[in-house]
PDB file of C-alpha atoms in Angstrom:
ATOM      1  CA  UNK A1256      64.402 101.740 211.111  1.00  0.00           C
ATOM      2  CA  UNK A1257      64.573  98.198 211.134  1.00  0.00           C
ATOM      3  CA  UNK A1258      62.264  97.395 208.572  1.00  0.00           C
ATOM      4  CA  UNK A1259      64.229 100.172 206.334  1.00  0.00           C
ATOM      5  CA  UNK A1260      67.153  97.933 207.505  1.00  0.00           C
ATOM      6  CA  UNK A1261      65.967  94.873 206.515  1.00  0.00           C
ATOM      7  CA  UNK A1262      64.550  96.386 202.785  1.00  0.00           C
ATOM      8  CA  UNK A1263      68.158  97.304 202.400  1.00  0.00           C
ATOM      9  CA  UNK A1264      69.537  93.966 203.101  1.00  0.00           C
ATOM     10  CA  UNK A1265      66.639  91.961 201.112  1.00  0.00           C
ATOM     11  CA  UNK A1266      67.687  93.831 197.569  1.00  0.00           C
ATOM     12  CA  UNK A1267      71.700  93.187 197.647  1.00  0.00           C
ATOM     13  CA  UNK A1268      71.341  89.586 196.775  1.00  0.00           C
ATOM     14  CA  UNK A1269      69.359  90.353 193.515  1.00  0.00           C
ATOM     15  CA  UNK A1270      71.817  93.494 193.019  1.00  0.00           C
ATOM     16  CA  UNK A1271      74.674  91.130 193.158  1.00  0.00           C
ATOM     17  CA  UNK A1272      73.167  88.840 190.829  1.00  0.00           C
ATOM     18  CA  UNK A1273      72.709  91.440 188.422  1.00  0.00           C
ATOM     19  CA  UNK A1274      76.231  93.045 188.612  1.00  0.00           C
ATOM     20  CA  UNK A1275      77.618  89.350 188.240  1.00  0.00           C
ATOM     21  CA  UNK A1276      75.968  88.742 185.173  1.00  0.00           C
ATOM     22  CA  UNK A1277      76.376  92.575 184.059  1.00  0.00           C
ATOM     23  CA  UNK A1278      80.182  91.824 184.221  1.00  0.00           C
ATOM     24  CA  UNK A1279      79.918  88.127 182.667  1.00  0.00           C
ATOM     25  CA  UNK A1280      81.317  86.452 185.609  1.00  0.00           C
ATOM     26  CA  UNK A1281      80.157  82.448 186.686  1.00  0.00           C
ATOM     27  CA  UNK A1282      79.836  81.947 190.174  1.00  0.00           C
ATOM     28  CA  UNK A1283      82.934  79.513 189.913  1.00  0.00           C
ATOM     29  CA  UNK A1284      85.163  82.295 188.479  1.00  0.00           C
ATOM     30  CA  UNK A1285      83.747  84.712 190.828  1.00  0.00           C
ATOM     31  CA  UNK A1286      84.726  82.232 193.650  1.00  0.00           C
ATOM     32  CA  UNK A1287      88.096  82.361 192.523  1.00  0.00           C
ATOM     33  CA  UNK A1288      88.601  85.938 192.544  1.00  0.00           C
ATOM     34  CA  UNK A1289      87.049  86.253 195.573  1.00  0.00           C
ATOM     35  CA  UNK A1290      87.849  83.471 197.374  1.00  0.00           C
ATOM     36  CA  UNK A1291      84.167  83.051 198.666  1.00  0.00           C
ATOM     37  CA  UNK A1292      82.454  79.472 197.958  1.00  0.00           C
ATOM     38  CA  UNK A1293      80.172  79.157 194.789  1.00  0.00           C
ATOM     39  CA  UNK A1294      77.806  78.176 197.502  1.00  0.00           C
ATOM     40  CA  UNK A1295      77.795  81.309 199.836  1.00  0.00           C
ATOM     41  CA  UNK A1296      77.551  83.198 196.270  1.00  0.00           C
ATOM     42  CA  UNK A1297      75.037  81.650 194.979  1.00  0.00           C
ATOM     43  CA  UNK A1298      73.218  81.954 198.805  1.00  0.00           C
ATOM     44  CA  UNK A1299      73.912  85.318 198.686  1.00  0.00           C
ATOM     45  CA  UNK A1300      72.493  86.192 195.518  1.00  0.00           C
ATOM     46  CA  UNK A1301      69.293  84.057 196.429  1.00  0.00           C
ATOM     47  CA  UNK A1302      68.741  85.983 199.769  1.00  0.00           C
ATOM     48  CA  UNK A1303      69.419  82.720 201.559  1.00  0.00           C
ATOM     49  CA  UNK A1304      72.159  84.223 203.450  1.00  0.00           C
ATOM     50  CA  UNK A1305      72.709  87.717 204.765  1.00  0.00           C
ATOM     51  CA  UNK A1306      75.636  89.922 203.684  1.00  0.00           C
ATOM     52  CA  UNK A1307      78.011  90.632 205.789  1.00  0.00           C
ATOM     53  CA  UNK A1308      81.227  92.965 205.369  1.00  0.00           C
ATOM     54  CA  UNK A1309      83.222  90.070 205.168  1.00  0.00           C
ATOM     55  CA  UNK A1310      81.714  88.657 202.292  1.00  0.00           C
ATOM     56  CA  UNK A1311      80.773  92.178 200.772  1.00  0.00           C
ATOM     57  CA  UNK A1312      84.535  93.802 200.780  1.00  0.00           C
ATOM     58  CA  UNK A1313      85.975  91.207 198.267  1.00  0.00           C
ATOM     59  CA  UNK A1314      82.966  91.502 196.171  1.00  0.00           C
ATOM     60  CA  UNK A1315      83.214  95.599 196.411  1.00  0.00           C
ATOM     61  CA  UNK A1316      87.099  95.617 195.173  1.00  0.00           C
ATOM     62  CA  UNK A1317      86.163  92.592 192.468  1.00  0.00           C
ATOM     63  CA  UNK A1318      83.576  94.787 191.003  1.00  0.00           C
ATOM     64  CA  UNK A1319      85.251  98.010 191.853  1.00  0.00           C
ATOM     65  CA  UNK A1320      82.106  99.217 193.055  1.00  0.00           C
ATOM     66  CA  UNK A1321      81.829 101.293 196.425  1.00  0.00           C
ATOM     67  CA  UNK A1322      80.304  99.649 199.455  1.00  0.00           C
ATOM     68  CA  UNK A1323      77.131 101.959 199.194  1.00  0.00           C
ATOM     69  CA  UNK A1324      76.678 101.443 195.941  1.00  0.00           C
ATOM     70  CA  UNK A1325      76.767  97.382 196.308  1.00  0.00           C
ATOM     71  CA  UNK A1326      74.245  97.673 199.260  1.00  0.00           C
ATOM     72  CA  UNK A1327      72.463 100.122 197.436  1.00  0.00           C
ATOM     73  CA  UNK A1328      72.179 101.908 201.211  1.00  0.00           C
ATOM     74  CA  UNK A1329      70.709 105.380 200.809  1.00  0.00           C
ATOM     75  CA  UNK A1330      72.059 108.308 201.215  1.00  0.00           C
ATOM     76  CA  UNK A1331      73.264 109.860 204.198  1.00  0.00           C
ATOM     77  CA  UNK A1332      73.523 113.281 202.677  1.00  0.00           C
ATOM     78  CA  UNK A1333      76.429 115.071 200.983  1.00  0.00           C
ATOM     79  CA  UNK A1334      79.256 116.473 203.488  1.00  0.00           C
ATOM     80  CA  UNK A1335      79.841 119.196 201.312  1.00  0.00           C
ATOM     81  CA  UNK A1336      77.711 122.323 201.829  1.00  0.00           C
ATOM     82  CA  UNK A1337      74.646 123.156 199.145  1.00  0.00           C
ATOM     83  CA  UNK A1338      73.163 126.845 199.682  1.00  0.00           C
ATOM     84  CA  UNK A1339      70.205 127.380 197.942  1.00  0.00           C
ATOM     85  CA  UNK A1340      69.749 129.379 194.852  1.00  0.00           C
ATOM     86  CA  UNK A1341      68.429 132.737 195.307  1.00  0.00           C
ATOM     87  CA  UNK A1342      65.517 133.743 192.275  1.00  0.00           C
ATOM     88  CA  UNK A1343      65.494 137.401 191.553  1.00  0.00           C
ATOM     89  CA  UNK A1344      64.772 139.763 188.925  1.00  0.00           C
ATOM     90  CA  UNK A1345      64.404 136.284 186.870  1.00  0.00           C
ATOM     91  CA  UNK A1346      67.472 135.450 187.639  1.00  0.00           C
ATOM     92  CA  UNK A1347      69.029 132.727 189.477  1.00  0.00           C
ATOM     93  CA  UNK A1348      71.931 133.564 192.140  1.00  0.00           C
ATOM     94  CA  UNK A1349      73.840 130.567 193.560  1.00  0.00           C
ATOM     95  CA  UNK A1350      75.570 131.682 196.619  1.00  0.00           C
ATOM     96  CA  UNK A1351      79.601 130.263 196.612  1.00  0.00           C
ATOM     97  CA  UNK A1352      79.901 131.814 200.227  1.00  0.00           C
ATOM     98  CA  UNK A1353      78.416 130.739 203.436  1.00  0.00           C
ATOM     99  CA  UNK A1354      79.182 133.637 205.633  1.00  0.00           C
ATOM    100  CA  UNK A1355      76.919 136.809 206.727  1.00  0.00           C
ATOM    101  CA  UNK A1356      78.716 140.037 205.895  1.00  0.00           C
ATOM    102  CA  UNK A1357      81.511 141.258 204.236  1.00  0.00           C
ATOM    103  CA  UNK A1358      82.469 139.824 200.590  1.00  0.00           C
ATOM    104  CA  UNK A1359      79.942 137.292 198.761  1.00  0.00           C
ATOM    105  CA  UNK A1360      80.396 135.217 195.919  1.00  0.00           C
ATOM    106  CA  UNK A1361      77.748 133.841 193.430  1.00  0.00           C
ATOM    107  CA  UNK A1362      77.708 132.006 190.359  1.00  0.00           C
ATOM    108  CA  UNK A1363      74.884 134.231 188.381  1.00  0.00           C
ATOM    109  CA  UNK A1364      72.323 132.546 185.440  1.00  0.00           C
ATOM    110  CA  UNK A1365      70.743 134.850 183.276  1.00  0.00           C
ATOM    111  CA  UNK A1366      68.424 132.637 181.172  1.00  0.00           C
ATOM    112  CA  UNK A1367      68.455 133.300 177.343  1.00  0.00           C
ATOM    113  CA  UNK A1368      65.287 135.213 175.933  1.00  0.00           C
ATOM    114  CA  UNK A1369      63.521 135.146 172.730  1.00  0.00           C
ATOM    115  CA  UNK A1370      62.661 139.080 173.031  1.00  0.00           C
ATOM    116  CA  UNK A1371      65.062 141.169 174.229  1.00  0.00           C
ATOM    117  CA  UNK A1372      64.902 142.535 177.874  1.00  0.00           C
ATOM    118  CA  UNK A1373      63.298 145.909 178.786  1.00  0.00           C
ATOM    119  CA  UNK A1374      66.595 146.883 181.065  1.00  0.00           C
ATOM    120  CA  UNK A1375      65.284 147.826 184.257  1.00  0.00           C
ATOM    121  CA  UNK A1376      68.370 149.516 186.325  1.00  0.00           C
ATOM    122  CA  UNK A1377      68.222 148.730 190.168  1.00  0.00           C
ATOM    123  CA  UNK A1378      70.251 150.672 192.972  1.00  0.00           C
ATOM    124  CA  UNK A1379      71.672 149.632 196.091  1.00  0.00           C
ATOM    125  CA  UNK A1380      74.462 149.785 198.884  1.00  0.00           C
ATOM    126  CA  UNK A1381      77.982 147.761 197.314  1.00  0.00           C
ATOM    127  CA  UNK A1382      80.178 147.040 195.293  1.00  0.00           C
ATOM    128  CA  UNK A1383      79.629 144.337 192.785  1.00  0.00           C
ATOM    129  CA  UNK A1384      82.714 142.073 190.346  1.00  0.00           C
ATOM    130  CA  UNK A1385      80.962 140.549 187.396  1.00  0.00           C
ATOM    131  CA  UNK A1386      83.461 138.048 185.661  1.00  0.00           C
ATOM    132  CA  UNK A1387      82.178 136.496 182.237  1.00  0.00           C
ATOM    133  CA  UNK A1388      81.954 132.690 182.561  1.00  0.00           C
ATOM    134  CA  UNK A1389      79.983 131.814 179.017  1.00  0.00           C
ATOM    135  CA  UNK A1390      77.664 133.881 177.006  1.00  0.00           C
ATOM    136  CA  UNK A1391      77.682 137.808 176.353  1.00  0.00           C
ATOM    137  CA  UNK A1392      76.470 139.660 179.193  1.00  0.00           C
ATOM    138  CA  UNK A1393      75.055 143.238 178.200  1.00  0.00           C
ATOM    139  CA  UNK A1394      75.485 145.468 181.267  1.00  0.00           C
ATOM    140  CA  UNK A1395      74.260 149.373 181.772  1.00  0.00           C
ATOM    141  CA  UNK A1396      76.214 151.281 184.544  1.00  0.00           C
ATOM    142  CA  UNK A1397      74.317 154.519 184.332  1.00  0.00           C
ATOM    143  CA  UNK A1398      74.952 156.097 180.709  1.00  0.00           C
ATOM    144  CA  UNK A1399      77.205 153.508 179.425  1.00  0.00           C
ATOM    145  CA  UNK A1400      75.946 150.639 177.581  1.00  0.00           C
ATOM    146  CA  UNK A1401      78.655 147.676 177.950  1.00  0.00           C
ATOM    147  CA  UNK A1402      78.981 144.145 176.364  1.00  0.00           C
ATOM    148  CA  UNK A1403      81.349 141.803 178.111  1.00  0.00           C
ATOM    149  CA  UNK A1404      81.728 138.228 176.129  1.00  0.00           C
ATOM    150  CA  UNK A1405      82.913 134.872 178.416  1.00  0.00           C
ATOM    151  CA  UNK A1406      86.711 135.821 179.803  1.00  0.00           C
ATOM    152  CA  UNK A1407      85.767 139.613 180.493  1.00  0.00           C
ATOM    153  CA  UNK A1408      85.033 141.518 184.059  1.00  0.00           C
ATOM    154  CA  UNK A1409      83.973 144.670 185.597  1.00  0.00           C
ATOM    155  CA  UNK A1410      83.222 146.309 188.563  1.00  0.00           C
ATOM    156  CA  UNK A1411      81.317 148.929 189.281  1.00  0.00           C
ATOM    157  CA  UNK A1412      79.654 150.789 192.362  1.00  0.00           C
ATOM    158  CA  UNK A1413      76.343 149.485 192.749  1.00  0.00           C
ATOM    159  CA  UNK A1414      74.787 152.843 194.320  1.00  0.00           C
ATOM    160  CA  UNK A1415      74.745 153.600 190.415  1.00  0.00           C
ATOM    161  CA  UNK A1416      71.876 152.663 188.085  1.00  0.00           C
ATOM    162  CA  UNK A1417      72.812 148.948 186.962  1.00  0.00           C
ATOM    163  CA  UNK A1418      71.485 146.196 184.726  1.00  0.00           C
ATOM    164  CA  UNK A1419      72.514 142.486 183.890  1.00  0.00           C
ATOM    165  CA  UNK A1420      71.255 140.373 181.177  1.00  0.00           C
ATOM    166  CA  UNK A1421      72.071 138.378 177.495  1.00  0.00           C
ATOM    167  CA  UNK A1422      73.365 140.757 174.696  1.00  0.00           C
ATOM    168  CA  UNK A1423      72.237 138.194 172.531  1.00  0.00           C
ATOM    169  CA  UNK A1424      69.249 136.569 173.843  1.00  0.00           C
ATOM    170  CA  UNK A1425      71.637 133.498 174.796  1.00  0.00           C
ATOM    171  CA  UNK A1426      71.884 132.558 178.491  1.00  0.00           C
ATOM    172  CA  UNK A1427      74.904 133.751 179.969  1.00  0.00           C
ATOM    173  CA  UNK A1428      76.816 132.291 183.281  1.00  0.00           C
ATOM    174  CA  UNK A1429      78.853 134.778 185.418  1.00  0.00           C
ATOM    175  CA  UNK A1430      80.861 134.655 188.527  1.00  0.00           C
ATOM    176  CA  UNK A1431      79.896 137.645 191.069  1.00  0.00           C
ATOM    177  CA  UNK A1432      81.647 138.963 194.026  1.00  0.00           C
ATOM    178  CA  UNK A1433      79.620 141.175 195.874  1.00  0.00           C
ATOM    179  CA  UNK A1434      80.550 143.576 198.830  1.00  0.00           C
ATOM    180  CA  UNK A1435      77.380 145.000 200.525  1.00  0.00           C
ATOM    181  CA  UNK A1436      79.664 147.546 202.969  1.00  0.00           C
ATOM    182  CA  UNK A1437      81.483 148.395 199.631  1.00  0.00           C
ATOM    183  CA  UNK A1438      84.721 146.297 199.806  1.00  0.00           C
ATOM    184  CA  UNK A1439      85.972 145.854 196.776  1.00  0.00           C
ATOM    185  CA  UNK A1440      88.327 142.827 195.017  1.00  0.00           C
ATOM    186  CA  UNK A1441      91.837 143.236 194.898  1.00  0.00           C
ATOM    187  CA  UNK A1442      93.672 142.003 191.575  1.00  0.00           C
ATOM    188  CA  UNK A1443      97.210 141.968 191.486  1.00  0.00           C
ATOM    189  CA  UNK A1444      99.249 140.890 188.774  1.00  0.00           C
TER     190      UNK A1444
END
């Protein structure tokens, strides 16, 4: 760790160097706007003196730059919460929800095709909400034969027949909400 530490430290002086020159600041105006002395700048840049927070701070808000960014410290990982795409039926699910059970959310990519798609209907336990986000989606619910361009929706029960992909050969984006015990969305005007 501390050798990851010290690789960290040992590139902010030649990053500094670079955003200094990238911005067309001299060390002397850069001293002024900072109030650090040409001579801890010019240190710093050269790796002959450590950063510290104190010197880093009024460099970060000079250069509005964030902290990380100045360091160049890597990352510690997003907070926010990334499920992983699901692949299936060449299609790529990418799950909104986190929970087990009861009402799911996707964001659904049907990649465009050259050759139009042999429909192959599937059948299972649910409920499904298919809202058109770009694209024409061409959807078969048993006998019907449906085309729903971007700003369109359906629903359907999912123990009948069904089939997603491009009307056009185009890719096509939707929004899902799935219910596997059959719960349905509520819309209310």
């Amino acid at each position: 760790m501390a050798d990851i530490d010290d690789e960290v430290l040992d590139a902010v002086g030649p990053r500094l160097r670079a955003l200094r020159k990238q911005r067309g600041f001299t060390l002397a105006e850069l001293a002024t706007t900072t109030r650090i002395s040409e001579s801890t700048l010019s240190r710093l840049e050269s790796g002959g003196r450590r950063p510290t927070l104190e010197l880093l701070l009024p460099l970060s808000r000079t250069y509005d730059v964030p902290l990380d960014d100045l360091v160049g410290a890597p990352r510690t990982g997003d907070p926010r919460i990334h499920l992983r795409p699901i692949h299936r039926y060449g299609m790529t699910f990418l799950p909104l929800t986190r929970r087990a059970g009861g009402l799911q959310a996707f964001k659904m990519l049907i990649p465009g095709r050259a050759e139009p798609a042999e429909p192959t209907p599937q059948t299972h336990g649910g409920y499904e909400w298919v809202y058109v986000l770009t694209g024409r989606l061409r959807l078969l619910i048993g006998d019907r034969d449906l085309v729903l361009p971007a700003g369109e929706a359906a629903e359907f029960d999912t123990a009948l027949p069904h089939w997603l992909g491009p009307a056009d050969g185009r890719a096509v984006e939707t929004l899902v909400l799935f219910g596997p015990q059959g719960e349905r969305a509520h819309v209310r005007r």
